[in-house]
CSV table of N, CA, C and O in Angstrom, one decimal:
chain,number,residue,atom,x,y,z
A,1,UNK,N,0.8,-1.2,0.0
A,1,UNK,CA,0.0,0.0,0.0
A,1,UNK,C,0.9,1.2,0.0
A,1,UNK,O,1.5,1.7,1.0
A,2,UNK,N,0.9,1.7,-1.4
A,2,UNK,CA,1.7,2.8,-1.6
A,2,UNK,C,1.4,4.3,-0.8
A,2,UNK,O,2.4,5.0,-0.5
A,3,UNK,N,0.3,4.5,-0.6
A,3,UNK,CA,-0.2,5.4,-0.1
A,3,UNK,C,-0.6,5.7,1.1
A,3,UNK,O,-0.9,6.9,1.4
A,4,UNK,N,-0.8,4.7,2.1
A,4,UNK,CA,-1.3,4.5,3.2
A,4,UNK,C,-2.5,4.7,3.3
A,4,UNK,O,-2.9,5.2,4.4
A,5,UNK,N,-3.0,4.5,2.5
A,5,UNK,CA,-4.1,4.7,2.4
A,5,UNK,C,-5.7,3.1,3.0
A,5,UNK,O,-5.3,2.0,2.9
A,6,UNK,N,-6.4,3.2,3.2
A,6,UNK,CA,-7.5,2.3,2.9
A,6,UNK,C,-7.4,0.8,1.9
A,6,UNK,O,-7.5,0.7,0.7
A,7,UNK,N,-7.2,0.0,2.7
A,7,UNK,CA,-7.4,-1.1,1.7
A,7,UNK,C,-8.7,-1.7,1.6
A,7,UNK,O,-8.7,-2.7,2.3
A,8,UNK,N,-9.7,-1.6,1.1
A,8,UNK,CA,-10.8,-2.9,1.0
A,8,UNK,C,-11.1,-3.8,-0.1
A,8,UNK,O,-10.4,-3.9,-1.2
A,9,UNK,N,-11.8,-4.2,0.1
A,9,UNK,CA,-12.4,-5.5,-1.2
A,9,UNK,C,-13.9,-5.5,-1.5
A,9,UNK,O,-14.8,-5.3,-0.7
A,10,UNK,N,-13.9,-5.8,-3.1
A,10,UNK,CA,-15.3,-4.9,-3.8
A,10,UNK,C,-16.0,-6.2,-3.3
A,10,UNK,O,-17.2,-6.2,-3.4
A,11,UNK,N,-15.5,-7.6,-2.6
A,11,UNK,CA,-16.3,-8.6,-2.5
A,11,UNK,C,-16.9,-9.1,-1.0
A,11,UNK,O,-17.3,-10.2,-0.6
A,12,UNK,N,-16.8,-7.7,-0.3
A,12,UNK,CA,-17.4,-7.7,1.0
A,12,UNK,C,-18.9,-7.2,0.6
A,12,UNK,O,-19.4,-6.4,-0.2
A,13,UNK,N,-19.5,-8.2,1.8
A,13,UNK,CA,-20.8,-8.2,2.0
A,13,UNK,C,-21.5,-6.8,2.5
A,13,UNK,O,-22.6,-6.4,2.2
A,14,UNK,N,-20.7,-6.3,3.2
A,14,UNK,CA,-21.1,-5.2,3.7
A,14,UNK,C,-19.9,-4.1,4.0
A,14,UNK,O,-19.1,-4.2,4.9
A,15,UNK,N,-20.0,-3.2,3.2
A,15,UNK,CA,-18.8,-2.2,3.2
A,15,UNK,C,-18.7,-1.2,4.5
A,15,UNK,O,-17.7,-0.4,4.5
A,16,UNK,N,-19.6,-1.1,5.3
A,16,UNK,CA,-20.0,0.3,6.5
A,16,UNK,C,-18.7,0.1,7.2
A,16,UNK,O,-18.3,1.1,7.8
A,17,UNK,N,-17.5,-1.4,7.3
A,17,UNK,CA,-16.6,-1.1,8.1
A,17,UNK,C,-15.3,-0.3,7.3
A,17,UNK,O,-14.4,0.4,7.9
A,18,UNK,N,-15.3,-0.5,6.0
A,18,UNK,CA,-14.1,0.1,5.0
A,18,UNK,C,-14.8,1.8,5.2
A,18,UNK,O,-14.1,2.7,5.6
A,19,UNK,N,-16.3,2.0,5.0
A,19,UNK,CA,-16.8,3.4,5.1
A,19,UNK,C,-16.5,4.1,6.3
A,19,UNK,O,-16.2,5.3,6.3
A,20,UNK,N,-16.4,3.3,7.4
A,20,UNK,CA,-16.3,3.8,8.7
A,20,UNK,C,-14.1,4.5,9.0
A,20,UNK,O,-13.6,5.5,9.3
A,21,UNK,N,-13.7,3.3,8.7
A,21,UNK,CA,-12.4,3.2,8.9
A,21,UNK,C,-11.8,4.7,8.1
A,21,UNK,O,-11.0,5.4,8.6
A,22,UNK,N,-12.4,4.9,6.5
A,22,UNK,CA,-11.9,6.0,5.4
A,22,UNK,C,-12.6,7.2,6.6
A,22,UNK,O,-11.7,7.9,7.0
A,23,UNK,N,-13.3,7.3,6.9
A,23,UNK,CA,-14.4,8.5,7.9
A,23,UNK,C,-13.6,9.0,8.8
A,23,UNK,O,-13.6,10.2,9.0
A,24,UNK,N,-12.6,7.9,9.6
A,24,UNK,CA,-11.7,8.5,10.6
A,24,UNK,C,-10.5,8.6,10.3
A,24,UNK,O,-9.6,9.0,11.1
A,25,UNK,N,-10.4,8.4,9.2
A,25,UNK,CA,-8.9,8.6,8.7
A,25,UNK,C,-8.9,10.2,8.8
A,25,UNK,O,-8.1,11.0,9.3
A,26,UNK,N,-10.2,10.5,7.9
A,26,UNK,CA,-10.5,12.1,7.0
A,26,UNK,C,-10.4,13.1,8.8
A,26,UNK,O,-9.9,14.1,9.1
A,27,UNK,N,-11.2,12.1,9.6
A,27,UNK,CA,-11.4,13.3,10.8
A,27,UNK,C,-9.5,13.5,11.7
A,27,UNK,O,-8.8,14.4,12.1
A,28,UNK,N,-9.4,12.2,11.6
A,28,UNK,CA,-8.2,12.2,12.5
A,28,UNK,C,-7.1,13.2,12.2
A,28,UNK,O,-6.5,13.7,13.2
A,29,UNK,N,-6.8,13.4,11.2
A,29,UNK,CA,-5.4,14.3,10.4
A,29,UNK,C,-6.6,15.0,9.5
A,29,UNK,O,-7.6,14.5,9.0
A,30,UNK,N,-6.1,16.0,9.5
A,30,UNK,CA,-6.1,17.3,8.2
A,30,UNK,C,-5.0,18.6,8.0
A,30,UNK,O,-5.2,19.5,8.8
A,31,UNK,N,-4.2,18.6,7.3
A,31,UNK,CA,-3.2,18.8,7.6
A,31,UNK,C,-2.8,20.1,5.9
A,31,UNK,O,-1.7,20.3,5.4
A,32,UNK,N,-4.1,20.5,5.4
A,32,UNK,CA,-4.0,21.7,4.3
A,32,UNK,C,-5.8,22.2,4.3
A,32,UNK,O,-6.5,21.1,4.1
A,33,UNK,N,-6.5,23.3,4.3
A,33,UNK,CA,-7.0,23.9,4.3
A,33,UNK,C,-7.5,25.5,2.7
A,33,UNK,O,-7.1,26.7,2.7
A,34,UNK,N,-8.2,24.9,2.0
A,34,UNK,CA,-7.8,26.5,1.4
A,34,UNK,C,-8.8,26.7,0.9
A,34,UNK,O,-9.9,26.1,0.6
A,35,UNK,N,-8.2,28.5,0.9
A,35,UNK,CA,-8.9,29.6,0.9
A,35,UNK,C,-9.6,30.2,-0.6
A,35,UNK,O,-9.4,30.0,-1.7
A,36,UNK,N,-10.3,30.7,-0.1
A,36,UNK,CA,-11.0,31.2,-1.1
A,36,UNK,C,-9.8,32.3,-2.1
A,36,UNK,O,-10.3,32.6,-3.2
A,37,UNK,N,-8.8,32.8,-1.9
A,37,UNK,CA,-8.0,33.3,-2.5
A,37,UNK,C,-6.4,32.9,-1.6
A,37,UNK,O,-6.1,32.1,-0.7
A,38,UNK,N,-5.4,33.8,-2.5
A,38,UNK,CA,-4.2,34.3,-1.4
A,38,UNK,C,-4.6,35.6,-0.9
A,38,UNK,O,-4.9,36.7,-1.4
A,39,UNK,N,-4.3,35.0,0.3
A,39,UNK,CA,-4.8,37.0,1.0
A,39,UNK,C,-3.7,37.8,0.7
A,39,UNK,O,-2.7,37.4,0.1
A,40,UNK,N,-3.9,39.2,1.3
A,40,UNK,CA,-3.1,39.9,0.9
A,40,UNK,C,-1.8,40.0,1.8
A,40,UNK,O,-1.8,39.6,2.9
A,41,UNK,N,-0.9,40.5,1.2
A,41,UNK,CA,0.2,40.6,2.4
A,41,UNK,C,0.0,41.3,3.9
A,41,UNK,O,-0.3,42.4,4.2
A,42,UNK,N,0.3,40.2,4.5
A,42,UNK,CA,0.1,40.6,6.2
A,42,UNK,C,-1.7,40.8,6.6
A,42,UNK,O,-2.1,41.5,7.4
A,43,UNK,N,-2.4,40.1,5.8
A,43,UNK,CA,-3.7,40.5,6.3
A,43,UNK,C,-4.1,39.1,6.7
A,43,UNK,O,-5.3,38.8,6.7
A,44,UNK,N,-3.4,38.5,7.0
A,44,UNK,CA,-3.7,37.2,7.5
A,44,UNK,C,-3.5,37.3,9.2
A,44,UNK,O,-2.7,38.0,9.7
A,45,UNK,N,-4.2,36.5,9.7
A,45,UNK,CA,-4.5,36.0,11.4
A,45,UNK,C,-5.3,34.8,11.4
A,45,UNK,O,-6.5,34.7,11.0
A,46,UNK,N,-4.4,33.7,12.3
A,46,UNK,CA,-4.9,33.1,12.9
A,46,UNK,C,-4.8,32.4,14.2
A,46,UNK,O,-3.8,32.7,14.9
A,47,UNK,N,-5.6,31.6,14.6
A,47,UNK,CA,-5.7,31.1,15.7
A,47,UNK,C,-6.0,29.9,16.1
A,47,UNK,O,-7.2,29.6,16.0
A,48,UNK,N,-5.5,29.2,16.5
A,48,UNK,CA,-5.6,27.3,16.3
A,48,UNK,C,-5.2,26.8,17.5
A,48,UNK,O,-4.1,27.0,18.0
A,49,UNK,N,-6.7,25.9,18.2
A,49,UNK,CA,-7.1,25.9,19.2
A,49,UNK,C,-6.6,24.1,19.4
A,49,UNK,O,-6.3,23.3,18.5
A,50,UNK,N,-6.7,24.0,20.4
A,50,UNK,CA,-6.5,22.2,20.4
A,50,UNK,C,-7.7,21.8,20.8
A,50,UNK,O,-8.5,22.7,21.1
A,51,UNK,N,-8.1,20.5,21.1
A,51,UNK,CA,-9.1,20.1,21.0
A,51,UNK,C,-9.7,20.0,22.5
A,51,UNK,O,-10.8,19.6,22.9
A,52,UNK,N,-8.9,20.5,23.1
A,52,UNK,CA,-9.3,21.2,25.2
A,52,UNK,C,-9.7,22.9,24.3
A,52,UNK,O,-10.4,23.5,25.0
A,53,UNK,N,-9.4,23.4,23.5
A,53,UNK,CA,-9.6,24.5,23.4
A,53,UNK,C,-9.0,25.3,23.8
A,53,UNK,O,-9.5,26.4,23.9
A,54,UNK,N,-7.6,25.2,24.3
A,54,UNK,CA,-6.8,26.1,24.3
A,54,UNK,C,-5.5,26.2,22.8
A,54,UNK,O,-5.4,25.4,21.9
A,55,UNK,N,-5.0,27.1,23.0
A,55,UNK,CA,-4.3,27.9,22.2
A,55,UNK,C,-3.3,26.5,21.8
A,55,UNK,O,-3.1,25.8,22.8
A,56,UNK,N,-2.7,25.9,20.4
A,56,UNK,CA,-2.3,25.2,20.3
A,56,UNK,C,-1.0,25.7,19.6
A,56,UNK,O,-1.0,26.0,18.4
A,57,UNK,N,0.1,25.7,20.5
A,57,UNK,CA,1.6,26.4,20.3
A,57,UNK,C,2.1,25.6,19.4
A,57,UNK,O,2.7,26.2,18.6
A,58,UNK,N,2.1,23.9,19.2
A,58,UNK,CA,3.0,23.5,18.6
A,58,UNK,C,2.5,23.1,17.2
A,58,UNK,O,2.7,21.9,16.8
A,59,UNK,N,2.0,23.9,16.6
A,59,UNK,CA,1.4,23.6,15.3
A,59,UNK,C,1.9,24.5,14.4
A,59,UNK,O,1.9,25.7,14.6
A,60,UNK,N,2.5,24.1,13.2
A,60,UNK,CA,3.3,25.3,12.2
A,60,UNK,C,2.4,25.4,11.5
A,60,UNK,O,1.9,24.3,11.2
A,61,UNK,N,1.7,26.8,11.0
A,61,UNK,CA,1.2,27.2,10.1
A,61,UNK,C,2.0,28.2,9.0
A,61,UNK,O,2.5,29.3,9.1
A,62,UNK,N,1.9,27.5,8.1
A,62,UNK,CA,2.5,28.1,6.6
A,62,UNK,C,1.4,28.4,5.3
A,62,UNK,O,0.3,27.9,5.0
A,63,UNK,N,1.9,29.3,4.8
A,63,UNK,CA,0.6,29.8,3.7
A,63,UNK,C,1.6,29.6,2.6
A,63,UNK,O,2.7,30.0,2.6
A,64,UNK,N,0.7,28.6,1.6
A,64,UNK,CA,1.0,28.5,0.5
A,64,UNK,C,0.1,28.7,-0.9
A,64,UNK,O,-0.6,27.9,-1.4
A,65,UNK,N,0.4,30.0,-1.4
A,65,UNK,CA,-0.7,30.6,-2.5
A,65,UNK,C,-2.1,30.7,-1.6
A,65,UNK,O,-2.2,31.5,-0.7
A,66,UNK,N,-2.9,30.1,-1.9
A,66,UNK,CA,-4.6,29.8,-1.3
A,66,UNK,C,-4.5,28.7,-0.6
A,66,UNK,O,-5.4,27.8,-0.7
A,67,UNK,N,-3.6,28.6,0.1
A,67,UNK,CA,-4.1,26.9,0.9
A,67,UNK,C,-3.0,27.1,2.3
A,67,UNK,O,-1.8,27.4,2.1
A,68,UNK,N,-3.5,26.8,3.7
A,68,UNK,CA,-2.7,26.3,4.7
A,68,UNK,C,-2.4,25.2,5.1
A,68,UNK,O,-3.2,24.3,5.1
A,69,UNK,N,-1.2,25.0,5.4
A,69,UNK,CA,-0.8,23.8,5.7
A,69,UNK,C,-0.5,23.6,7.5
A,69,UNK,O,0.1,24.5,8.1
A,70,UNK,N,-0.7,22.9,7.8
A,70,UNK,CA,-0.6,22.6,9.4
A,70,UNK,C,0.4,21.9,9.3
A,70,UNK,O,0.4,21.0,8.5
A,71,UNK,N,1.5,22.0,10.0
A,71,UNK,CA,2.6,20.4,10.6
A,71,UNK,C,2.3,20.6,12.0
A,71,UNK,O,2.1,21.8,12.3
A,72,UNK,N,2.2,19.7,12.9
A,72,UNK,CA,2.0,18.5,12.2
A,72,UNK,C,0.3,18.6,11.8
A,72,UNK,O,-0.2,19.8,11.9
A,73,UNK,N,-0.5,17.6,11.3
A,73,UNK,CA,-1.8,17.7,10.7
A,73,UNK,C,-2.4,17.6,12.1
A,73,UNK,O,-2.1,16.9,13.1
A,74,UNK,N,-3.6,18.9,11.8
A,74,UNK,CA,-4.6,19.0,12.6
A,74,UNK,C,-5.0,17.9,13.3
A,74,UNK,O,-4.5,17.0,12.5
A,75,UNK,N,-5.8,17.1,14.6
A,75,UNK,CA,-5.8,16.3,14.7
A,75,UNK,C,-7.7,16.3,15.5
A,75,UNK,O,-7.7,17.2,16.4
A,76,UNK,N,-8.7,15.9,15.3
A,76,UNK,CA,-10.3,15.6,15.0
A,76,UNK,C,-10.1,16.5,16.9
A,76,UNK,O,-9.4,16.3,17.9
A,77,UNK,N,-11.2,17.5,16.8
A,77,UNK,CA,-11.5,18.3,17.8
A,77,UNK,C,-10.9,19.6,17.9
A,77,UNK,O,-11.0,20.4,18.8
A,78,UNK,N,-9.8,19.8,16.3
A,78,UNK,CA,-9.1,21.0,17.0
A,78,UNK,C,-9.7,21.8,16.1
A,78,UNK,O,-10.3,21.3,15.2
A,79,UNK,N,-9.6,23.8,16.2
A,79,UNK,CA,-10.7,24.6,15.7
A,79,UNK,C,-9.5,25.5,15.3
A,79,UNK,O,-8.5,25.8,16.0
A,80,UNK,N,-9.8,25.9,14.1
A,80,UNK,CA,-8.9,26.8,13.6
A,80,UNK,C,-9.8,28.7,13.3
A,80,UNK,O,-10.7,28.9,12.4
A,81,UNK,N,-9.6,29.4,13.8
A,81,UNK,CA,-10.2,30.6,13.5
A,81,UNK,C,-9.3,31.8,12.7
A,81,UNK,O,-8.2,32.2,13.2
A,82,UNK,N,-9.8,32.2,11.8
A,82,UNK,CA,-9.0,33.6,11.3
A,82,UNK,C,-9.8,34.6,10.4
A,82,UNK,O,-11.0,34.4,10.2
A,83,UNK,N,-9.1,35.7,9.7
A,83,UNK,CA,-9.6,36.7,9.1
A,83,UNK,C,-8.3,37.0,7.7
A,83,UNK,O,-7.1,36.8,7.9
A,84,UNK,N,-8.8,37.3,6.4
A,84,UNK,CA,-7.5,37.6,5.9
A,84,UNK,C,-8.5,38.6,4.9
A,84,UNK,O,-9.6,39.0,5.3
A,85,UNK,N,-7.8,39.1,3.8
A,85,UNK,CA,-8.6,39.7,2.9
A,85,UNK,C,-7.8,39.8,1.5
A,85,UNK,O,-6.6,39.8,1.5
A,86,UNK,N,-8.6,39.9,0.5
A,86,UNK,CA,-8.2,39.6,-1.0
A,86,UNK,C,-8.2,41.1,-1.5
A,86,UNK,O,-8.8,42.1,-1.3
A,87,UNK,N,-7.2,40.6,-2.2
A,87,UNK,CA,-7.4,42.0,-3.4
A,87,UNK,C,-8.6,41.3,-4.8
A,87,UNK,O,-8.4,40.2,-5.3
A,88,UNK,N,-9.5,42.1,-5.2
A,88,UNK,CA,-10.6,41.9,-6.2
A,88,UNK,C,-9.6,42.9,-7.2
A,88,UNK,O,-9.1,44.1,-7.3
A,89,UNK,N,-9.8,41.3,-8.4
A,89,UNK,CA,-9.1,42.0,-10.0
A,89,UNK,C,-10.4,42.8,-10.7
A,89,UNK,O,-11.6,42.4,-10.6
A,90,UNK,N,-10.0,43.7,-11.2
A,90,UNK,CA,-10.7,44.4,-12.4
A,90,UNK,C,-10.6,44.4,-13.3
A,90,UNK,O,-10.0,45.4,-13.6
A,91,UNK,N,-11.0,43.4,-14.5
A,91,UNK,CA,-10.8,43.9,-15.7
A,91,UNK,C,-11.3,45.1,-16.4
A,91,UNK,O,-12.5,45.4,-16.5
A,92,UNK,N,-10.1,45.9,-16.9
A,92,UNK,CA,-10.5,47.0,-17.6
A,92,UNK,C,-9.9,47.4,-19.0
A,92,UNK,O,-9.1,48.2,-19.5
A,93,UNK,N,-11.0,46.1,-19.5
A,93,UNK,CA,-10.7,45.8,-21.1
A,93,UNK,C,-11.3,47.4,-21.6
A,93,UNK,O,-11.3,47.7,-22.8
């Protein structure tokens, strides 16, 4: 398994445990996020909470174009909050 990903077989009777197993894979780690644009310079803030809800220091947040990346990956309970803002293009054909 190249990927580490999920192994199952199309010849199980009942798949809800391969459904179940892929479901906590997705909650357990999330580890990129993206945005509706790249914000603009320096208009980015955030805040990332652990799953007690306090302030979660050991988490690297990096911005790449429109997408955040967490190291290590978010892990199911933790809450990320922020604000950033885009520049809107104009075309003025």
């Amino acid at each position: 398994n190249l990927t580490c990903g999920v192994v199952g077989s199309v010849c199980e009777p009942n798949y809800q445990g391969q459904i179940d197993h892929i479901g906590d894979l997705v909650i357990e780690s999330f580890d990129t996020v993206p945005l509706e644009c790249a914000p603009n310079s320096g208009s980015l803030t955030l805040q990332v909470l652990d799953n007690s809800g306090n302030p979660d220091t050991s988490t690297i947040v990096t911005l790449d174009g429109n997408k955040l990346r967490f190291s290590p990956a978010l892990t199911s309970g933790a809450r990320v909050t922020g604000t950033y803002q885009c520049t809107e293009f104009i075309n003025s054909n």
